[in-house]
Short mmCIF file of C-alpha atoms and ligand atoms in Angstrom, two decimals:
data_model
loop_
_atom_site.label_atom_id
_atom_site.label_comp_id
_atom_site.label_asym_id
_atom_site.label_seq_id
_atom_site.Cartn_x
_atom_site.Cartn_y
_atom_site.Cartn_z
CA MET A 81 8.66 -9.89 14.39
CA ARG A 82 6.88 -8.44 11.40
CA LYS A 83 8.73 -8.91 8.11
CA LYS A 84 9.39 -5.55 6.49
CA ILE A 85 7.56 -4.97 3.21
CA ILE A 86 8.66 -2.45 0.61
CA ALA A 87 6.26 -2.04 -2.30
CA GLY A 88 6.57 0.16 -5.35
CA ASN A 89 3.46 1.85 -6.69
CA TRP A 90 4.25 2.60 -10.30
CA LYS A 91 0.98 4.56 -10.73
CA MET A 92 0.32 5.51 -14.39
CA ASN A 93 4.01 5.38 -15.24
CA VAL A 94 6.03 2.64 -17.00
CA LYS A 95 4.79 1.28 -20.33
CA PRO A 96 4.20 -2.45 -20.91
CA SER A 97 7.35 -2.55 -23.06
CA GLU A 98 9.37 -1.11 -20.14
CA ALA A 99 7.96 -3.22 -17.31
CA ALA A 100 10.13 -6.33 -17.60
CA ALA A 101 13.36 -4.34 -17.56
CA LEU A 102 12.37 -2.45 -14.40
CA VAL A 103 11.28 -5.62 -12.58
CA LYS A 104 14.52 -7.38 -13.55
CA ALA A 105 16.60 -4.42 -12.43
CA VAL A 106 14.73 -4.33 -9.09
CA ALA A 107 15.18 -8.09 -8.62
CA GLU A 108 18.93 -7.87 -9.30
CA ALA A 109 19.50 -4.80 -7.16
CA THR A 110 17.59 -6.26 -4.18
CA ALA A 111 18.65 -9.93 -4.48
CA GLN A 112 20.85 -9.69 -1.39
CA TYR A 113 17.99 -8.43 0.81
CA GLY A 114 15.89 -11.59 0.79
CA ASN A 115 14.51 -10.94 4.29
CA VAL A 116 12.61 -7.90 3.03
CA GLU A 117 9.34 -8.61 1.19
CA THR A 118 9.84 -6.74 -2.08
CA VAL A 119 6.89 -5.91 -4.30
CA CYS A 120 6.21 -3.98 -7.50
CA CYS A 121 2.60 -2.86 -8.03
CA THR A 122 2.12 -2.06 -11.70
CA PRO A 123 -0.53 -0.78 -14.08
CA ALA A 124 -2.84 -3.68 -14.99
CA ILE A 125 -1.64 -3.71 -18.58
CA ASP A 126 1.97 -4.22 -17.37
CA LEU A 127 1.12 -7.22 -15.19
CA PRO A 128 1.80 -10.07 -17.66
CA ALA A 129 5.26 -8.70 -18.50
CA ALA A 130 6.05 -7.87 -14.86
CA ILE A 131 4.91 -11.29 -13.62
CA ALA A 132 6.95 -13.12 -16.28
CA ALA A 133 10.03 -11.03 -15.42
CA ALA A 134 9.63 -11.69 -11.68
CA ALA A 135 9.29 -15.46 -12.09
CA GLY A 136 12.00 -17.25 -10.14
CA THR A 137 13.00 -14.09 -8.24
CA HIS A 138 12.02 -12.94 -4.73
CA VAL A 139 10.02 -10.00 -6.14
CA GLY A 140 6.22 -10.20 -5.86
CA ILE A 141 3.95 -8.41 -8.30
CA GLY A 142 0.72 -6.61 -7.54
CA ALA A 143 -1.96 -4.44 -9.12
CA GLU A 144 -2.99 -0.90 -8.22
CA ASN A 145 -6.74 -1.48 -7.89
CA CYS A 146 -9.42 -4.11 -8.40
CA HIS A 147 -13.20 -4.39 -8.48
CA TRP A 148 -15.14 -6.34 -5.84
CA LYS A 149 -17.18 -8.59 -8.11
CA GLU A 150 -15.74 -11.79 -9.51
CA SER A 151 -17.05 -11.17 -13.03
CA GLY A 152 -19.88 -9.46 -14.85
CA ALA A 153 -20.98 -6.37 -16.74
CA TYR A 154 -18.50 -3.85 -15.31
CA THR A 155 -16.88 -2.33 -18.37
CA GLY A 156 -13.30 -1.32 -17.77
CA GLU A 157 -12.94 -3.09 -14.44
CA ILE A 158 -10.66 -5.95 -13.37
CA SER A 159 -11.69 -8.53 -10.78
CA PRO A 160 -9.58 -10.04 -7.99
CA ALA A 161 -10.04 -13.44 -9.66
CA MET A 162 -8.51 -12.07 -12.87
CA LEU A 163 -5.51 -10.72 -10.96
CA VAL A 164 -5.00 -14.09 -9.27
CA ASP A 165 -5.34 -15.89 -12.59
CA ALA A 166 -2.67 -13.61 -14.09
CA GLY A 167 -0.30 -14.42 -11.20
CA ALA A 168 -0.54 -11.20 -9.19
CA LYS A 169 -0.11 -11.61 -5.44
CA TYR A 170 -0.91 -8.12 -4.14
CA VAL A 171 -3.29 -5.28 -4.86
CA ILE A 172 -3.34 -1.69 -3.62
CA ILE A 173 -6.80 -0.64 -2.43
CA GLY A 174 -8.11 2.86 -1.76
CA HIS A 175 -5.06 4.88 -2.72
CA SER A 176 -5.71 8.58 -2.12
CA GLU A 177 -5.50 9.24 -5.86
CA ARG A 178 -8.39 6.81 -6.38
CA ARG A 179 -10.31 8.54 -3.59
CA GLN A 180 -9.52 12.01 -4.98
CA TYR A 181 -9.98 11.48 -8.73
CA PHE A 182 -12.19 8.38 -9.11
CA GLY A 183 -14.82 8.70 -6.43
CA GLU A 184 -13.48 5.94 -4.20
CA THR A 185 -15.16 5.95 -0.78
CA ASP A 186 -14.52 4.12 2.48
CA GLU A 187 -17.45 1.85 1.53
CA THR A 188 -15.98 0.86 -1.85
CA VAL A 189 -12.57 0.44 -0.20
CA ASN A 190 -14.24 -2.05 2.13
CA GLN A 191 -15.88 -3.98 -0.72
CA ARG A 192 -12.66 -4.11 -2.72
CA ALA A 193 -10.49 -5.05 0.27
CA ARG A 194 -12.74 -7.91 1.38
CA ALA A 195 -13.05 -9.24 -2.18
CA ALA A 196 -9.29 -9.08 -2.73
CA ILE A 197 -8.54 -10.91 0.53
CA ALA A 198 -11.24 -13.51 -0.17
CA ALA A 199 -9.64 -14.15 -3.57
CA GLY A 200 -6.28 -14.79 -1.89
CA LEU A 201 -4.54 -11.51 -2.71
CA VAL A 202 -2.66 -9.44 -0.17
CA ALA A 203 -4.64 -6.20 0.07
CA ILE A 204 -2.55 -3.08 0.69
CA VAL A 205 -5.24 -0.77 2.08
CA CYS A 206 -4.34 2.92 2.04
CA VAL A 207 -5.45 5.52 4.56
CA GLY A 208 -4.29 9.06 5.16
CA GLU A 209 -5.41 12.60 5.85
CA THR A 210 -5.25 15.73 3.70
CA LEU A 211 -3.38 18.81 4.89
CA GLU A 212 -6.71 20.55 5.47
CA GLU A 213 -7.91 17.69 7.68
CA ARG A 214 -4.65 17.62 9.65
CA GLU A 215 -4.61 21.39 10.17
CA GLY A 216 -8.31 21.33 11.05
CA GLY A 217 -7.66 18.94 13.94
CA LYS A 218 -9.41 16.05 12.18
CA LEU A 219 -6.49 13.64 11.90
CA VAL A 220 -7.70 11.07 14.44
CA GLU A 221 -11.31 11.24 13.25
CA VAL A 222 -10.34 10.74 9.60
CA ILE A 223 -7.97 7.82 10.22
CA GLU A 224 -10.45 6.09 12.55
CA ARG A 225 -13.26 6.47 10.00
CA GLN A 226 -11.12 5.21 7.11
CA MET A 227 -10.07 2.20 9.20
CA ASN A 228 -13.45 1.40 10.75
CA VAL A 229 -15.44 1.68 7.53
CA GLY A 230 -12.71 0.54 5.13
CA LEU A 231 -11.96 -2.60 7.14
CA LYS A 232 -15.47 -3.35 8.40
CA ASP A 233 -16.04 -7.12 8.68
CA VAL A 234 -12.38 -7.92 8.03
CA THR A 235 -11.53 -10.73 10.46
CA ALA A 236 -8.47 -11.71 12.48
CA ALA A 237 -7.91 -14.56 10.02
CA ASP A 238 -7.98 -12.07 7.12
CA CYS A 239 -5.08 -10.18 8.69
CA ALA A 240 -2.59 -12.65 7.17
CA LYS A 241 -3.56 -11.07 3.83
CA LEU A 242 -3.75 -7.45 5.01
CA VAL A 243 -1.22 -4.65 4.85
CA VAL A 244 -2.21 -1.09 5.78
CA ALA A 245 -0.43 1.85 4.18
CA TYR A 246 -0.42 5.22 5.93
CA GLU A 247 -0.05 7.85 3.24
CA PRO A 248 -0.58 11.43 4.38
CA VAL A 249 -1.99 13.02 1.22
CA TRP A 250 0.11 16.15 1.74
CA ALA A 251 3.29 14.07 1.53
CA ILE A 252 2.52 12.27 -1.74
CA GLY A 253 4.64 13.45 -4.64
CA THR A 254 5.34 16.72 -2.88
CA GLY A 255 8.80 16.05 -1.49
CA LYS A 256 7.31 16.72 1.97
CA THR A 257 7.68 13.72 4.25
CA ALA A 258 6.01 13.17 7.59
CA THR A 259 8.71 13.25 10.26
CA PRO A 260 9.43 9.82 11.76
CA ASP A 261 7.63 10.91 14.96
CA GLN A 262 4.59 12.21 13.05
CA ALA A 263 4.39 8.96 11.08
CA GLN A 264 4.89 6.75 14.14
CA GLU A 265 2.09 8.56 15.97
CA VAL A 266 -0.38 7.73 13.19
CA HIS A 267 0.93 4.18 12.75
CA ALA A 268 0.30 3.57 16.45
CA LEU A 269 -3.22 4.97 16.04
CA ILE A 270 -3.81 2.68 13.06
CA ARG A 271 -2.67 -0.36 15.04
CA ALA A 272 -4.83 0.60 18.04
CA THR A 273 -7.86 1.08 15.76
CA LEU A 274 -7.15 -2.25 14.10
CA ALA A 275 -6.91 -3.94 17.51
CA LYS A 276 -10.47 -2.86 18.27
CA LEU A 277 -11.61 -4.40 14.97
CA VAL A 278 -9.71 -7.71 14.96
CA GLY A 279 -8.13 -8.09 18.40
CA ALA A 280 -4.69 -7.13 19.67
CA GLU A 281 -2.88 -10.26 18.53
CA ALA A 282 -4.01 -10.02 14.90
CA ALA A 283 -3.37 -6.26 14.90
CA GLU A 284 0.21 -6.87 16.06
CA SER A 285 0.79 -9.14 13.06
CA VAL A 286 -0.31 -6.61 10.41
CA ARG A 287 2.40 -4.68 8.58
CA ILE A 288 1.80 -0.92 8.38
CA GLN A 289 3.67 0.84 5.60
CA TYR A 290 4.50 4.52 5.38
CA GLY A 291 4.09 6.21 2.01
CA GLY A 292 4.68 9.79 0.87
CA SER A 293 8.00 10.95 -0.55
CA MET A 294 9.87 8.03 1.00
CA LYS A 295 13.31 7.91 -0.59
CA PRO A 296 16.82 6.59 0.06
CA GLY A 297 17.67 9.63 2.20
CA ASN A 298 14.80 9.32 4.69
CA ALA A 299 13.84 5.63 4.61
CA ALA A 300 16.11 4.39 7.41
CA GLU A 301 14.88 6.84 10.05
CA LEU A 302 11.23 6.16 9.18
CA LEU A 303 11.73 2.38 9.14
CA ALA A 304 13.46 2.50 12.53
CA LYS A 305 10.16 3.41 14.21
CA LYS A 306 8.35 0.72 16.15
CA ASP A 307 5.16 0.57 14.09
CA ILE A 308 6.60 1.40 10.66
CA ASP A 309 6.93 -1.95 8.95
CA GLY A 310 7.69 -0.91 5.41
CA GLY A 311 7.07 1.60 2.68
CA LEU A 312 4.76 2.23 -0.25
CA ILE A 313 6.95 4.01 -2.73
CA GLY A 314 5.85 6.16 -5.67
CA GLY A 315 8.48 8.24 -7.47
CA ALA A 316 11.48 6.41 -6.02
CA ALA A 317 10.10 3.06 -7.23
CA LEU A 318 10.67 4.06 -10.85
CA LYS A 319 14.46 3.85 -10.54
CA ALA A 320 15.77 0.43 -9.49
CA ALA A 321 18.77 1.90 -7.66
CA ASP A 322 16.65 4.23 -5.52
CA PHE A 323 14.10 1.52 -4.81
CA ALA A 324 16.88 -0.92 -3.88
CA ALA A 325 18.40 1.63 -1.50
CA ILE A 326 15.06 1.79 0.34
CA VAL A 327 14.90 -2.03 0.46
CA ALA A 328 18.46 -1.99 1.83
CA ALA A 329 17.38 0.44 4.55
CA ALA A 330 14.61 -1.99 5.52
CA ASN A 331 16.99 -4.94 5.59
P1 13P B 514 5.62 9.33 -3.72
O1 13P B 514 6.60 8.34 -3.14
O2 13P B 514 5.90 9.67 -5.15
O3 13P B 514 5.40 10.51 -2.82
O4 13P B 514 4.21 8.54 -3.79
C1 13P B 514 3.77 7.89 -2.65
C2 13P B 514 2.60 7.08 -3.01
O5 13P B 514 1.54 7.60 -3.30
C3 13P B 514 2.74 5.61 -3.03
O6 13P B 514 1.52 4.99 -3.13
#
């Protein structure tokens, strides 16, 4: 049985001065759902406040990106070792917004993911197709490429520190959600692709989250699907009550 994992992706929302209150509200509102792994991924500058607020609660804190080098002349970047040192436990890698706006490629996703896992972080590696790719019949090709290149040289042992998030780009922040059947179809493809990379047993152990307009009203039906093991939540992660309702649906 894979433990369900619900993670908030705060994106470039929530100021440092607001972070502790949101983490505390999430911890309180989800305290009764201890069998769901509950995570808030925050802007890097919010991490110290978020980590302090989460101390002693069941909520884990993560970052939204990291570099692949441990240190060096990379102005503006943050290394996995720095995230670990700060007390972060998770990091999102290769979110579609990073691919779309910041030149992230499958190759840099691979470098970041392997470095994050090697540093001891749980890497939440995002994949997903655009509407154009889906309508152009390229869904399978795109997902397989993102998985095969993005997770190249990731081992079965690494899978203990790997979560994959399926986020169809057309469903992010649009209010459009993949139907549970559409999502399950791609989750099954992701698991089959992973099995070819790391073996069936390790692939079975990896949690695959759905992300893209997941909210209290649609979470339960998505999470009921066989290969949907959690959610990566954008907008609905900014209100503790909405986020907690999704965690409750996963419980
Ligand atoms: P929304 O939940 O706002 O659609 O965002 C999804 C997402 O991108 C999470 O990483």
